[in-house]
XYZ file of C-alpha atoms in Angstrom:
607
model
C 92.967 -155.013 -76.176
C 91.814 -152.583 -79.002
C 88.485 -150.998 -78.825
C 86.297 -148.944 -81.325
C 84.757 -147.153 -78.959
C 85.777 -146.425 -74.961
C 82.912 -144.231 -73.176
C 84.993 -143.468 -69.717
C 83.821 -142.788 -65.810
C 80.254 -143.030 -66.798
C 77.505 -144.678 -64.027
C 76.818 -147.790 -65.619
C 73.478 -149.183 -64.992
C 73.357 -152.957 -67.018
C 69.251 -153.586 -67.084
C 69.146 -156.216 -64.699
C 68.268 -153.872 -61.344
C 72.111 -154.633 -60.158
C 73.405 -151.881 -58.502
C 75.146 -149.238 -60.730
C 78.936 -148.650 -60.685
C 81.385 -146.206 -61.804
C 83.161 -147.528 -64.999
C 84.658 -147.671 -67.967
C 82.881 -149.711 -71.223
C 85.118 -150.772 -74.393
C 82.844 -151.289 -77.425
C 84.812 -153.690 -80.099
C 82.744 -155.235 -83.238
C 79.083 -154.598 -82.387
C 79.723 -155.863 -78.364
C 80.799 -154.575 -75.224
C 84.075 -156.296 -74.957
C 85.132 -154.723 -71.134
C 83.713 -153.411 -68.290
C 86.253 -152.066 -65.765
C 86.823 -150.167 -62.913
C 90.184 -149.195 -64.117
C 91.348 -146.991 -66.891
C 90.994 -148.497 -70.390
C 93.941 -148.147 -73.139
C 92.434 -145.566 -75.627
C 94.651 -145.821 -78.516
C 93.552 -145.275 -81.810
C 89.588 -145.038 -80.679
C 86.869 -143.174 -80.197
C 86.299 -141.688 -76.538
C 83.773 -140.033 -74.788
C 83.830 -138.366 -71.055
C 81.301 -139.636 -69.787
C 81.874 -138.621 -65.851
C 78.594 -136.788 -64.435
C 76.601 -139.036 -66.189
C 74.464 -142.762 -66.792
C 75.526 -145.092 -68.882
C 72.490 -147.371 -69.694
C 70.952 -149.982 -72.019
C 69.171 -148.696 -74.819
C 65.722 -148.439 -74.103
C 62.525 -150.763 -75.147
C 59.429 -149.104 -76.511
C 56.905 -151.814 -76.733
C 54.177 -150.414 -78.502
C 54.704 -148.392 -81.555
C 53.343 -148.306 -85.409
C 56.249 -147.691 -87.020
C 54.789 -150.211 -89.865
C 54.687 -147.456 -92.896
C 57.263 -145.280 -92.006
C 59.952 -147.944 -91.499
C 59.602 -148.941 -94.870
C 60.376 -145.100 -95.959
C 62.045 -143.592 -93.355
C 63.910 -146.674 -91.186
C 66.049 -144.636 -89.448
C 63.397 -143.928 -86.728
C 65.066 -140.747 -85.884
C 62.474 -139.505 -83.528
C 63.003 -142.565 -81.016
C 66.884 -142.880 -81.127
C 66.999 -139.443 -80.354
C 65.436 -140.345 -76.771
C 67.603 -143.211 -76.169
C 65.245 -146.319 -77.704
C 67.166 -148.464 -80.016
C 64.613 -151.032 -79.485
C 60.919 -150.550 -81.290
C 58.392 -153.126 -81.589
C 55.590 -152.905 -84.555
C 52.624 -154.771 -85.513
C 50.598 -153.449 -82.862
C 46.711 -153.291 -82.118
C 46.018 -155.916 -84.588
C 47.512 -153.752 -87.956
C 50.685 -154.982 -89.789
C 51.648 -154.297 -92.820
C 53.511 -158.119 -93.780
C 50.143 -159.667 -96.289
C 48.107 -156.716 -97.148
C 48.487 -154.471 -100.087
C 48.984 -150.805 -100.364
C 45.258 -149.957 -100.680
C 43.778 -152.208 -97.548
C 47.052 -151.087 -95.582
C 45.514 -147.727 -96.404
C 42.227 -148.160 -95.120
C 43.534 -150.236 -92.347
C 46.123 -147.789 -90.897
C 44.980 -143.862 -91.952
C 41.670 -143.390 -89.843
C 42.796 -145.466 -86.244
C 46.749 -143.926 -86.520
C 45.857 -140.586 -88.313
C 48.643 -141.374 -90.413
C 47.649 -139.553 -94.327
C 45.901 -141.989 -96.068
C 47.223 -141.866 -99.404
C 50.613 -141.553 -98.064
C 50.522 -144.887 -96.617
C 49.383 -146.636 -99.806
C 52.164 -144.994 -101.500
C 54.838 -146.359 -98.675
C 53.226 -150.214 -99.109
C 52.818 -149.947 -102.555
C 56.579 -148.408 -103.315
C 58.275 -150.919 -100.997
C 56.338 -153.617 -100.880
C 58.910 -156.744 -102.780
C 57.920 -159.404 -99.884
C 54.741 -162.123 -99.806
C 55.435 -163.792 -96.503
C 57.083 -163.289 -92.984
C 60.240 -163.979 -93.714
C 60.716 -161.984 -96.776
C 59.188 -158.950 -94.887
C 62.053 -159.166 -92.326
C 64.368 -159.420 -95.182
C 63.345 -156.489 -96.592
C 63.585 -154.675 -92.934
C 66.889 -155.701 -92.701
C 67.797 -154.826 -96.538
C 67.353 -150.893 -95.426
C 69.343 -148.556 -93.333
C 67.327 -149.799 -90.109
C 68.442 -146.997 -87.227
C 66.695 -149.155 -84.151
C 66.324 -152.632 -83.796
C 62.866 -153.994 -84.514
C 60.693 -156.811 -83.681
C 57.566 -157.280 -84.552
C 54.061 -158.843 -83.926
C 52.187 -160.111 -86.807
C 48.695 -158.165 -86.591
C 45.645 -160.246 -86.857
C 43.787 -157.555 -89.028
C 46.869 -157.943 -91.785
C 46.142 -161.508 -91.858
C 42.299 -161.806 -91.488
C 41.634 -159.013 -94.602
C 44.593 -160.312 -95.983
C 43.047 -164.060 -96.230
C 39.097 -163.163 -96.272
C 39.091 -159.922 -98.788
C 38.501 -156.085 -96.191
C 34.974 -156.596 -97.043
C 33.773 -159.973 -95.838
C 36.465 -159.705 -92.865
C 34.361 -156.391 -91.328
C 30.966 -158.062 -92.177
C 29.422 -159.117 -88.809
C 27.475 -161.946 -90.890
C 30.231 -163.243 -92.411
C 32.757 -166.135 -90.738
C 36.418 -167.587 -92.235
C 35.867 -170.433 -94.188
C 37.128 -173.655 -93.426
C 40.194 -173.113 -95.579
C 40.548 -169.432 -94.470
C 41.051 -170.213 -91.073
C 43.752 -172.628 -92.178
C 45.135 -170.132 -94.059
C 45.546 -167.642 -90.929
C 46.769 -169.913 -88.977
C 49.657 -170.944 -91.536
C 49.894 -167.152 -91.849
C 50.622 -166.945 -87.949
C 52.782 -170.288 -87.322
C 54.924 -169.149 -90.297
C 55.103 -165.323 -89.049
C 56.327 -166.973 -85.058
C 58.639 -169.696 -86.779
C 60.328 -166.634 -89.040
C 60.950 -165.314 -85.350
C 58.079 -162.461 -85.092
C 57.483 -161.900 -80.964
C 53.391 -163.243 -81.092
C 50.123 -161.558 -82.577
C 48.331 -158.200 -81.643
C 44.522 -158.411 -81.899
C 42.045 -155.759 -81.405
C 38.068 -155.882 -79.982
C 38.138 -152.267 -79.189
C 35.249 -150.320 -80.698
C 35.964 -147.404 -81.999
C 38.632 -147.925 -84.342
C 37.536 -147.087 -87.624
C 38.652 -147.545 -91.330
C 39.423 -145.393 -93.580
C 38.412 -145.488 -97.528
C 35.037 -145.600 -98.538
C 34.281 -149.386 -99.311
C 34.648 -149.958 -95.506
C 34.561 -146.280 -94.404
C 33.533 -146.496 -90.571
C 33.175 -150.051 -90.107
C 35.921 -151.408 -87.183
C 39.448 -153.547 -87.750
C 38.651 -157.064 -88.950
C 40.200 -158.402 -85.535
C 36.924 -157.295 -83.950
C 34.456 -159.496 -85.848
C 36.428 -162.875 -85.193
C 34.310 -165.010 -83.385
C 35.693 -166.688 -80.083
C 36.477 -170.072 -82.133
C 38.395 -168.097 -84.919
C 40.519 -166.562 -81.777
C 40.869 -169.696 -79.851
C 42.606 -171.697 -82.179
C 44.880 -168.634 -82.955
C 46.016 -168.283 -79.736
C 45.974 -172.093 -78.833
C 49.568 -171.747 -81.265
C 50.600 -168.546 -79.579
C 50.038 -170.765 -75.724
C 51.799 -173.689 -77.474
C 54.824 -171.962 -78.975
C 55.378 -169.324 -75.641
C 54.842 -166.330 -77.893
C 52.711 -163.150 -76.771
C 49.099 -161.750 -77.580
C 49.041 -158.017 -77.645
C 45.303 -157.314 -77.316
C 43.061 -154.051 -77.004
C 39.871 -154.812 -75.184
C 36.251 -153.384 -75.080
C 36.401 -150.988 -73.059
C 32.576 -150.968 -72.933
C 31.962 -154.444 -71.878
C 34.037 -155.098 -68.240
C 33.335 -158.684 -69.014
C 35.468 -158.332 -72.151
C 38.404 -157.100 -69.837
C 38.017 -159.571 -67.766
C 38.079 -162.485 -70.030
C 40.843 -161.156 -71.685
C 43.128 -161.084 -68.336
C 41.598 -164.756 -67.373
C 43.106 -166.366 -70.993
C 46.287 -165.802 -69.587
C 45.850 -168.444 -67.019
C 47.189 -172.393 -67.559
C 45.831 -174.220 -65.360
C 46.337 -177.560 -67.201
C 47.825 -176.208 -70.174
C 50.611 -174.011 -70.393
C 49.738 -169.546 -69.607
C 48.959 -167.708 -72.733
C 51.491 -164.573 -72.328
C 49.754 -161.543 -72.520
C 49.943 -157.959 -72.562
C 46.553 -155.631 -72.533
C 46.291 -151.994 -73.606
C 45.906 -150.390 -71.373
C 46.915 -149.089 -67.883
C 45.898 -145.533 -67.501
C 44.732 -143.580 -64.607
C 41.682 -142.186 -66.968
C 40.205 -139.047 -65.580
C 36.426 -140.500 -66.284
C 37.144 -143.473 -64.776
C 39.120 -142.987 -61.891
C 38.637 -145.617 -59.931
C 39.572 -148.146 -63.221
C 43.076 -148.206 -62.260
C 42.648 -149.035 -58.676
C 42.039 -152.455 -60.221
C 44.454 -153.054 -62.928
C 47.059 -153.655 -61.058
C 45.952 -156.335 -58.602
C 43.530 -157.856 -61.466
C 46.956 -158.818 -62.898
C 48.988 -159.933 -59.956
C 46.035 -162.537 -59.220
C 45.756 -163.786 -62.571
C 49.643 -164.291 -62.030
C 49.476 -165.989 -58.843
C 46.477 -168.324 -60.190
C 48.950 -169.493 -62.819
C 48.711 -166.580 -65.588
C 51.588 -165.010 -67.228
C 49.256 -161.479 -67.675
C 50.980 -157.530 -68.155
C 49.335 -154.506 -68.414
C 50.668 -151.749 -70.582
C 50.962 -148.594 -69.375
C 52.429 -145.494 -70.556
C 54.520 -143.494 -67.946
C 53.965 -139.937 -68.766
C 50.647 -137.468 -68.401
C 48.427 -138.625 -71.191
C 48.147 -135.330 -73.120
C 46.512 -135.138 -76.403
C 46.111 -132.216 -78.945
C 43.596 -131.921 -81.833
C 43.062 -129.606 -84.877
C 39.489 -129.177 -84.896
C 37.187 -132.634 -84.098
C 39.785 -134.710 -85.527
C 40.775 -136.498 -82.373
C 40.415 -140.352 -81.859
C 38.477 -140.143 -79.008
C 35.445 -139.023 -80.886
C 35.212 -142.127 -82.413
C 33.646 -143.880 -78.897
C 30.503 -141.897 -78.880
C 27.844 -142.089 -81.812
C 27.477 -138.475 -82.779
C 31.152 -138.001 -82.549
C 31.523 -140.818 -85.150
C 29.255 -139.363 -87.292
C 31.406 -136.569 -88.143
C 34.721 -138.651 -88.251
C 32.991 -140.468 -91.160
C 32.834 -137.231 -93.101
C 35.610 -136.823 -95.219
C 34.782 -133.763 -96.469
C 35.469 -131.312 -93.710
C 34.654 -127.888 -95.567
C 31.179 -128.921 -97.203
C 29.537 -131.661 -95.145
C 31.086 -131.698 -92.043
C 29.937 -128.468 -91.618
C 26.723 -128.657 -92.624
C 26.353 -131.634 -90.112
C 27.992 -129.424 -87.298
C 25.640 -126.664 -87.980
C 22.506 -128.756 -87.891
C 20.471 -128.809 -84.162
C 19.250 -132.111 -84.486
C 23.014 -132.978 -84.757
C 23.888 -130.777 -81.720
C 21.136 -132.020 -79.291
C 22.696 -135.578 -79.848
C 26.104 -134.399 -79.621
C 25.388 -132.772 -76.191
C 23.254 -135.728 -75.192
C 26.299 -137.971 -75.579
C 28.394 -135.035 -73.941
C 26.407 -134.767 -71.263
C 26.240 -138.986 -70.322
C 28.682 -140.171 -67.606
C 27.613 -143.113 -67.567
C 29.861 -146.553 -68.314
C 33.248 -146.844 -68.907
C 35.439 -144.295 -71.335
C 38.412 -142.656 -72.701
C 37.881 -139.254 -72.775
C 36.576 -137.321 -69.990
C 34.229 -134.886 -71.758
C 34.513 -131.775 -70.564
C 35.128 -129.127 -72.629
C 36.207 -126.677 -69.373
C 39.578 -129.080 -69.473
C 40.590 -128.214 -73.282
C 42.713 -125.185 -73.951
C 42.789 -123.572 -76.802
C 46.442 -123.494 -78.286
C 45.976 -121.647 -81.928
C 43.057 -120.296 -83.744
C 42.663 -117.442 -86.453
C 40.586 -115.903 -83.044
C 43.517 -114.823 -81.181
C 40.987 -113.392 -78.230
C 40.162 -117.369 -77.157
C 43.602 -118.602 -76.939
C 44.681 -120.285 -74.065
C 40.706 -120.515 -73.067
C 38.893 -123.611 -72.399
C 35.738 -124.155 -74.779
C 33.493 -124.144 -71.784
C 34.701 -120.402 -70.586
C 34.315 -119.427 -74.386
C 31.036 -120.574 -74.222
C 29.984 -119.039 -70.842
C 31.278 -115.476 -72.772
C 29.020 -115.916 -75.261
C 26.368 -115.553 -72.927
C 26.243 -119.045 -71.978
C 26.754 -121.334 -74.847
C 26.516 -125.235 -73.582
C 29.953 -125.634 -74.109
C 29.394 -127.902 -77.166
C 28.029 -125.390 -78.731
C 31.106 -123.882 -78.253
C 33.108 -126.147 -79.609
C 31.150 -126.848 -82.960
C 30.867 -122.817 -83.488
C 34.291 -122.481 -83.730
C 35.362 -126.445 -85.755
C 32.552 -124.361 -87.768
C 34.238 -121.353 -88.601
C 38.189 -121.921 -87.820
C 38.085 -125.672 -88.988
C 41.956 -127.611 -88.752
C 43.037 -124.056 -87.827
C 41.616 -124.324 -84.328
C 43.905 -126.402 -81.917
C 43.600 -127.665 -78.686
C 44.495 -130.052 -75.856
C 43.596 -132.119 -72.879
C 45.282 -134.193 -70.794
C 43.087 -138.055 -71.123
C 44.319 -139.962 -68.012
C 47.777 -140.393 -65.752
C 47.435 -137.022 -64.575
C 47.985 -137.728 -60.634
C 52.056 -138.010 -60.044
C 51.096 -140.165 -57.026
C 49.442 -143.052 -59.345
C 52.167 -143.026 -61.727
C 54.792 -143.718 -58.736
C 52.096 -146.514 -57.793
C 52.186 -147.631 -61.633
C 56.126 -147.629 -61.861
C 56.269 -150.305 -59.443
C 53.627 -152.199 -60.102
C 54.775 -155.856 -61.303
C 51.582 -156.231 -63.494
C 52.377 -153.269 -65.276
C 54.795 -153.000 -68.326
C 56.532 -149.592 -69.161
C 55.913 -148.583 -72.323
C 52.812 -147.276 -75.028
C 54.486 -144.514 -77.043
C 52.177 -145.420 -80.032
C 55.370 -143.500 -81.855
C 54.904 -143.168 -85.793
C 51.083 -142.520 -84.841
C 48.423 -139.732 -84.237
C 51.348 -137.515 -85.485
C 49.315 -134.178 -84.693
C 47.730 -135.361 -81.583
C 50.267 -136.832 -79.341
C 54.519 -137.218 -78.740
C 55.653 -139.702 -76.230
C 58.985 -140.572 -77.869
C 60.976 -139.663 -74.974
C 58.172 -141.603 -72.256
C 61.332 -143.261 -70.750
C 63.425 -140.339 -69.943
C 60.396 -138.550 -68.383
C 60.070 -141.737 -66.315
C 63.623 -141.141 -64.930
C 63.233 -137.870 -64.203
C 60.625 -138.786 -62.198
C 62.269 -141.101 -60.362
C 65.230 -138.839 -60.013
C 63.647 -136.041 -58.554
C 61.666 -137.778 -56.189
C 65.221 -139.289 -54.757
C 66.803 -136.037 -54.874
C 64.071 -134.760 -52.802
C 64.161 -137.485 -50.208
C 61.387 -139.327 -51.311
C 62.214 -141.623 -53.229
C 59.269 -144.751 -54.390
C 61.899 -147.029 -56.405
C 65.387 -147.164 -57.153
C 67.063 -145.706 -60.485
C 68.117 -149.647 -61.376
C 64.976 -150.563 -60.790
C 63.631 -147.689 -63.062
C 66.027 -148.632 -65.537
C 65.426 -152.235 -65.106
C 61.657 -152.145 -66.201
C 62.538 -150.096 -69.399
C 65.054 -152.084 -70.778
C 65.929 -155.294 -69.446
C 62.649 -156.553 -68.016
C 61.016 -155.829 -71.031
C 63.336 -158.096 -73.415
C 63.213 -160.802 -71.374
C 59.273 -160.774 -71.207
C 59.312 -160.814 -75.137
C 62.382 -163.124 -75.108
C 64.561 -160.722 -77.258
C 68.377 -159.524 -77.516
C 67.790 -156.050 -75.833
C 67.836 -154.122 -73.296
C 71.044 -155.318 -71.280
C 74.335 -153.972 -71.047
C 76.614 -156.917 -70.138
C 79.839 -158.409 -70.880
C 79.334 -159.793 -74.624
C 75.847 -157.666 -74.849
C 75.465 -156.352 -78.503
C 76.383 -151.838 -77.229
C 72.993 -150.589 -78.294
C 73.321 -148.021 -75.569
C 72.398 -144.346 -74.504
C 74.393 -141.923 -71.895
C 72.577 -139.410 -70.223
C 72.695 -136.036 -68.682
C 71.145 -136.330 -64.918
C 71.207 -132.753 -64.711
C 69.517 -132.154 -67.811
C 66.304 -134.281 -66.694
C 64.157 -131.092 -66.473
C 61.579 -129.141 -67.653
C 62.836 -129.557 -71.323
C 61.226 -132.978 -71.513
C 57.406 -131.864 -71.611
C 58.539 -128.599 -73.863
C 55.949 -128.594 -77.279
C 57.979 -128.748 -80.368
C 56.723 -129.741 -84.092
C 58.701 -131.310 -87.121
C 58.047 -131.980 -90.918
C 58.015 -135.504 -92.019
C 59.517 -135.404 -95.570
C 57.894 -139.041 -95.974
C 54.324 -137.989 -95.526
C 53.993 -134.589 -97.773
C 55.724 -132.337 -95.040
C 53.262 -133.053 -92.413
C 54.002 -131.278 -89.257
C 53.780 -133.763 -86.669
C 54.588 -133.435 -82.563
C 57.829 -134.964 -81.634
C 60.025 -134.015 -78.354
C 63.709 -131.948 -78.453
C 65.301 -132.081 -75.510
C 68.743 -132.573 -77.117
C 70.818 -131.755 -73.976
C 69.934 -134.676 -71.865
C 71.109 -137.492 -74.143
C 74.200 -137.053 -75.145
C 75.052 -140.235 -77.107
C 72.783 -143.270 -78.667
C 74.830 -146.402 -80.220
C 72.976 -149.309 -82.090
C 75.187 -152.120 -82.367
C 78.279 -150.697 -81.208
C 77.464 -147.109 -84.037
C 77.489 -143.899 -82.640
C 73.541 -142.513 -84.412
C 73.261 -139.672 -82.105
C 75.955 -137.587 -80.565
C 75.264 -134.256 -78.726
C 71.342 -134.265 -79.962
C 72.449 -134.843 -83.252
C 72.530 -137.320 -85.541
C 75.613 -138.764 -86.942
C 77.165 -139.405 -90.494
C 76.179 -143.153 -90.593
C 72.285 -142.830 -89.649
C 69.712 -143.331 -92.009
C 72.669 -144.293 -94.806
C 74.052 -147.650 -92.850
C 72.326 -150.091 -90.764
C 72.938 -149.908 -87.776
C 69.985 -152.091 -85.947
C 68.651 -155.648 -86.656
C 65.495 -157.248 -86.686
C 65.099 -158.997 -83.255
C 63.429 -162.744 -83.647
C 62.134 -163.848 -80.562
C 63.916 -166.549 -78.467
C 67.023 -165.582 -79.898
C 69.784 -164.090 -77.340
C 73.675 -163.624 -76.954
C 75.758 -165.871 -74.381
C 75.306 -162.690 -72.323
C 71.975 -162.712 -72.326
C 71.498 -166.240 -70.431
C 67.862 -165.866 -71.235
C 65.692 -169.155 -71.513
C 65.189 -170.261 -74.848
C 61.626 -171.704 -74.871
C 60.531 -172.507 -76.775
C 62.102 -175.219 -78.620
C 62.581 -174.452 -82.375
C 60.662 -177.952 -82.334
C 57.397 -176.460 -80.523
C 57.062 -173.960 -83.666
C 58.044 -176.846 -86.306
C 55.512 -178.986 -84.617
C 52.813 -175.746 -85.246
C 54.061 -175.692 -88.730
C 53.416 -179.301 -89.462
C 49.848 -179.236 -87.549
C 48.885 -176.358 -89.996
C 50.970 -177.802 -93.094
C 48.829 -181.014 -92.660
C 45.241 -179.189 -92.145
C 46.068 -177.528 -95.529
């Protein structure tokens, strides 16, 4: 037999929590065509050594919003690099399949901190579909690096169908016929193969614009009926509901992990942002976990999503998300103009006294610790308070509440003052907890957003590390398969898509890498322009050395931290419909392509 490519003496690891083996993988026509123990016939292919090294599935990321820059950018550099050939978009209710380039705008710029006007211009430019199944068309008509699946985001089709203005009016309900409409929207979007819905009910995710400027996402004013019948089609058809909570209001939480259950109807699959072991909250994630694993045993099919890594976050003066959950904080995120009134807002006591009132309040539940002694200053024009916290700065300044601080210098150094803080999933020991938690699904990157704040694209190789430390030192708290098991093949077969396996007849979307290189170089700070969005210097991760090699669909994209001829000019990745597998797969196809022409009708006769 005749291969394309033959990667030799590498640990192969297939996705399923098997144990590994020593062997060698021939890659013919997309697939991996052998896996052997014995020496493969090399002629007239491409080989790579991999001895030393792991051989594994291409990884999952779950949770990205990739929407805009797909359409200009589809290579996805930033998570091939890292081993993902598998990105899912449409999350936290925003998608970019019904609206236009100006709602998409308003939709996307404020809650991703992705440049407004550079997101109209991406929807706008590309924008040649009108339904579901066009918009995958026009995925799969570009050089797509990953593969992608996608949610369709209740925001997209709620402002879509009711205008942005009624749908973020708290007075205002779908008609009869506009809750018709979304529900076509969604049965078409699920039959065309997209993996479920993402809503949203969190609170502090803002538009953009200025019609809408500072109201929430249109998912968050649907009214329990609206949602109901939504997700009656998603429990009907076996697709998922990606939804964001209030944090605010446990009993929102809580309701949102009991939908999952059945009972006498079938479980509602669904995944809820998120796990995190949040520094104000720390007992919150004492709970997750087993809050899932009885809504599971009562019947539920219920997963938390958690990311893997130390939460750390970086901001250029107050623009940081998390100042959107407190009222004064809000107040100055609605301010677009940063030199004139922001500042004139910052300066003002009145402002301050409320701002430190809301500082000072530890009461209920929250993202962001606040405490300005745990934020180091990284730049600023002030080179005598770098690598200070805010509160020491204050407490030089003869005792400056350390908000005071913090506005004095947004005041005088504006975007030119940066700084970070670590959010939640600070304690190693929680993490391990997290990593084996059954509830819990591996996997929040949020890559493509908050490009100055935040860079998880490599989440799943600092999971590994972890992992492989802790069993180099003798302690180990779960197995590499097992490691590798929950970011790859677990993961597809939750969402019922062809990923994440490496298997005899398996499409070779595949990464190989360097144990030895799992080190210190995965948390190192780097920053690169995004030629898409003006030159914008956003956060990403190099650590080149430890993946040597990244194939999508049998392509070499990245070889020795670099990417190859054929990326970004070929596709190389596919758009993933749910239920769909290869014989290799064996996954369970439910459900039946009747269940979702039986939604279709239902909807098709309502209109």
């Amino acid at each position: 037999m005749r291969f394309d490519t033959v990667i030799r003496n590498g640990r192969w690891f297939d996705g399923t929590g098997a144990p590994s083996a020593i062997r060698d993988i021939g890659i013919r026509d997309g697939h991996i065509a052998v896996i052997s123990a014995q020496s493969l016939d090399v002629t007239d292919c491409h080989v790579i050594d991999a001895a030393g090294k792991w051989v594994l599935p291409g990884l999952v990321d779950i949770h990205t919003h990739y929407d805009v820059e797909v359409l200009g950018s589809p290579a996805l550099s930033e998570s091939l690099r890292h081993g993902v050939t598998t990105v899912m978009v449409g999350s936290c209710s925003l998608s970019t399949v019904h609206v236009d380039g100006q709602d998409a705008g308003d939709l996307f710029a404020r809650v991703e901190a992705i440049p407004r006007e550079h997101v109209i211009g991406a929807v706008d430019q590309h924008k040649n579909w009108s339904n579901a199944e066009e918009y995958i068309a026009a995925l799969e008509a570009r050089p797509l690096g990953p593969n992608v699946a996608a949610f369709i985001g209740h925001s997209d089709m709620r402002a879509a169908t009711m205008g942005l203005d009624r749908a973020t009016r708290k007075e205002v309900r779908p008609t009869k016929a506009e809750q018709t409409r979304m529900e076509h929207l969604l049965a078409e979007a699920l039959a065309a193969g997209f993996i479920g819905m993402s809503s949203q009910q969190l609170l502090f995710d803002k538009l953009d614009g200025d019609t809408c400027r500072s109201r929430t996402l249109p998912s968050t004013y649907a009214k329990p009926r609206e949602l109901r019948r939504l997700k009656s089609m998603l429990r009907r058809t076996g697709k998922v509901l990606q939804a964001g909570p209030d944090i605010q209001n446990p009993f929102n939480i809580v309701s949102q992990a009991a939908q999952s259950l059945g009972l006498v109807r079938r479980p509602l699959k669904t995944t809820l942002l998120s796990a995190a072991d949040i520094k104000a909250n720390p007992w919150l994630i004492a709970t997750m976990g087993p809050a899932a694993r009885v809504v599971n045993k009562l019947g539920g099919n219920f997963r938390w999503q958690h990311l893997p890594v130390p939460f750390e976050v970086y901001a250029d003066g107050i623009d940081l998300v998390i100042f959107e959950e407190f009222g004064s904080g809000a107040a100055a995120m609605h301010l677009k103009d940063q030199v004139a009134q922001r500042n004139d807002l910052l300066r003002d006591e009145s402002y301050r006294r409320w701002f430190r009132k809301d500082y000072d309040s530890k009461f209920g539940l929250r993202v962001w610790h606040r405490d300005f002694f745990d934020a180091e200053i990284v730049d600023c024009p002030d080179t005598s308070v770098i690598g200070m916290s805010f509160g020491q700065v204050g407490v030089d300044r003869g005792g400056l509440h350390p908000v005071d601080a913090f506005l004095d210098l947004v005041v005088e150094h504006g975007t030119a003052l940066r700084w970070r803080t670590t959010i939640s999933n600070h304690r190693p020991e929680v993490l391990k907890k997290m990593a084996r938690d059954t509830g819990v699904q591996m996997g929040f990157s949020d890559a493509g957003a908050h490009l100055r704040n935040m860079a998880f694209y490599n989440f799943g190789l600092r999971l590994l590390r972890h992992v492989y430390q802790a069993q180099q030192a003798g302690t180990p708290f779960m197995t590499l398969e097992q490691a590798v098991h929950r970011l790859t093949g677990e993961l597809a077969d939750w969402y019922q898509i062809d990923a994440g396996h490496l298997r005899l007849g398996d499409r070779a979307d595949l990464m190989i890498v360097d144990p030895a290189r799992l080190d210190g170089s995965l948390d190192d700070y780097a920053e690169e322009p995004v030629e898409q969005y003006g030159g914008l210097s956003r956060m990403v991760n190099r650590n080149d050395d430890t993946v040597s090699a990244v194939f999508v669909g049998g392509h070499a994209v990245f070889l020795d931290g670099q990417p190859t001829d054929v990326l970004g000019v070929h596709r190389t990745g596919s758009f993933l419909r749910a239920n769909t597998a290869t014989a290799a797969t064996r996954i369970s196809l439910s459900p039946s392509a009747a269940s979702i022409d039986h939604a279709l009708t239902e909807v098709a006769v309502r209109l």
